[in-house]
CSV table of C-alpha atoms and ligand atoms in Angstrom, one decimal:
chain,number,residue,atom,x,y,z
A,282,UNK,CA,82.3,72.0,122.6
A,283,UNK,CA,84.1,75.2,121.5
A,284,UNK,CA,85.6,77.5,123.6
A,285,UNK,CA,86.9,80.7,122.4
A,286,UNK,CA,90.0,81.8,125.4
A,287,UNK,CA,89.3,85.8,124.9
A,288,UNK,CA,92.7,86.7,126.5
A,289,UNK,CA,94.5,85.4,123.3
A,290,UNK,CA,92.0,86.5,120.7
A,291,UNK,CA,93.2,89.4,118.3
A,292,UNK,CA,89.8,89.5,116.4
A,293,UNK,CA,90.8,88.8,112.9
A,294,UNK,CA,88.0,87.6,111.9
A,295,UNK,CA,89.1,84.0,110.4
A,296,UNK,CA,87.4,81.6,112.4
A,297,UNK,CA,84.0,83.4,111.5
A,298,UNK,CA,84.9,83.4,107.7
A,299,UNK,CA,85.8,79.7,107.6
A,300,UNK,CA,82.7,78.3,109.9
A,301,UNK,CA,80.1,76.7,107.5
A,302,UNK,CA,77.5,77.0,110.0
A,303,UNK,CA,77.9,80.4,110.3
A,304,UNK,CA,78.1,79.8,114.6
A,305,UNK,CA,80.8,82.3,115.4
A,306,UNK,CA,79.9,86.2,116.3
A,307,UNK,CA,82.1,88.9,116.3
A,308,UNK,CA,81.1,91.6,118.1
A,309,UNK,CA,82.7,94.3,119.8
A,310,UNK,CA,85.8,92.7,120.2
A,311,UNK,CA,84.4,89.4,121.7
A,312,UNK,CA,83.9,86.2,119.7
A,313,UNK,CA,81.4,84.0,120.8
A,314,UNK,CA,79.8,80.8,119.6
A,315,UNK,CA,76.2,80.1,119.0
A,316,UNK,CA,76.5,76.6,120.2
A,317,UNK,CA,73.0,75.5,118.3
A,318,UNK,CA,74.5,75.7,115.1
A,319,UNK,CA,77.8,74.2,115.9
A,320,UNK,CA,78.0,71.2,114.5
A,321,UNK,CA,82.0,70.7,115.7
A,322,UNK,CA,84.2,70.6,112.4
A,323,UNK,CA,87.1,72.3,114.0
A,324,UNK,CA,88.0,74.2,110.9
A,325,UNK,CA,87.7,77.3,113.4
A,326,UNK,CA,90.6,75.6,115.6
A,327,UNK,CA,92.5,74.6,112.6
A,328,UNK,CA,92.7,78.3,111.3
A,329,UNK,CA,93.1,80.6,114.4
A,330,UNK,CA,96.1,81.6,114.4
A,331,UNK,CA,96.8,81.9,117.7
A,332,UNK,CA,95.5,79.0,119.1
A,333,UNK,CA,92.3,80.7,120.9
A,334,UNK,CA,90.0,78.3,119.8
A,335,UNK,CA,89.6,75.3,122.2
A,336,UNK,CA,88.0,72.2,122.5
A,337,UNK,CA,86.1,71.5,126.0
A,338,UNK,CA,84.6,67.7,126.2
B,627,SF4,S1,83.6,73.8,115.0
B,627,SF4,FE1,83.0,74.2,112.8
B,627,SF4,S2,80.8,74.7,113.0
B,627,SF4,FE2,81.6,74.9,115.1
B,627,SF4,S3,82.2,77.0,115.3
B,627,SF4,FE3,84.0,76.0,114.6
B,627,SF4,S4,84.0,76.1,112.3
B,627,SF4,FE4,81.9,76.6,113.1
B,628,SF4,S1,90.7,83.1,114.3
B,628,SF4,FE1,91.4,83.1,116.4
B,628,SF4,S2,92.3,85.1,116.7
B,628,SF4,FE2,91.0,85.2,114.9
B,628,SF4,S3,89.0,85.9,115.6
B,628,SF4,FE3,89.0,83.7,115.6
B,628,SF4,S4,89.6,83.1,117.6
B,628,SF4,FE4,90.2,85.2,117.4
């Protein structure tokens, strides 16, 4: 599962541009996942420049 680490997060949008599934929410300076419509690509993990974006077995 992906976990966004908020501490680290700058909110610059990339992860939600690049998710196909369109799973990520930005809003109000939080970045969250709507875990239905994950379907685990990592291309969110791959882009984040900052390495926010974790993956939790
Ligand atoms: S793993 Fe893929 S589908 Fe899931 S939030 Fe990241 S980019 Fe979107
Ligand atoms: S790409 Fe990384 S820094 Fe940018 S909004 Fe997504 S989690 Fe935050």
């Amino acid at each position: 599962m992906i976990v966004f680490r908020q501490e680290l997060c700058d909110h610059c949008g990339t992860c939600v541009s690049v998710c196909p599934q369109d799973a990520i929410v930005l809003y109000e300076k939080k970045i969250q996942l709507v875990s239905e419509r994950c379907d685990g690509c990592r291309r969110c993990l791959i882009v984040c420049p900052v390495r926010a974006v974790e993956v939790q077995e």
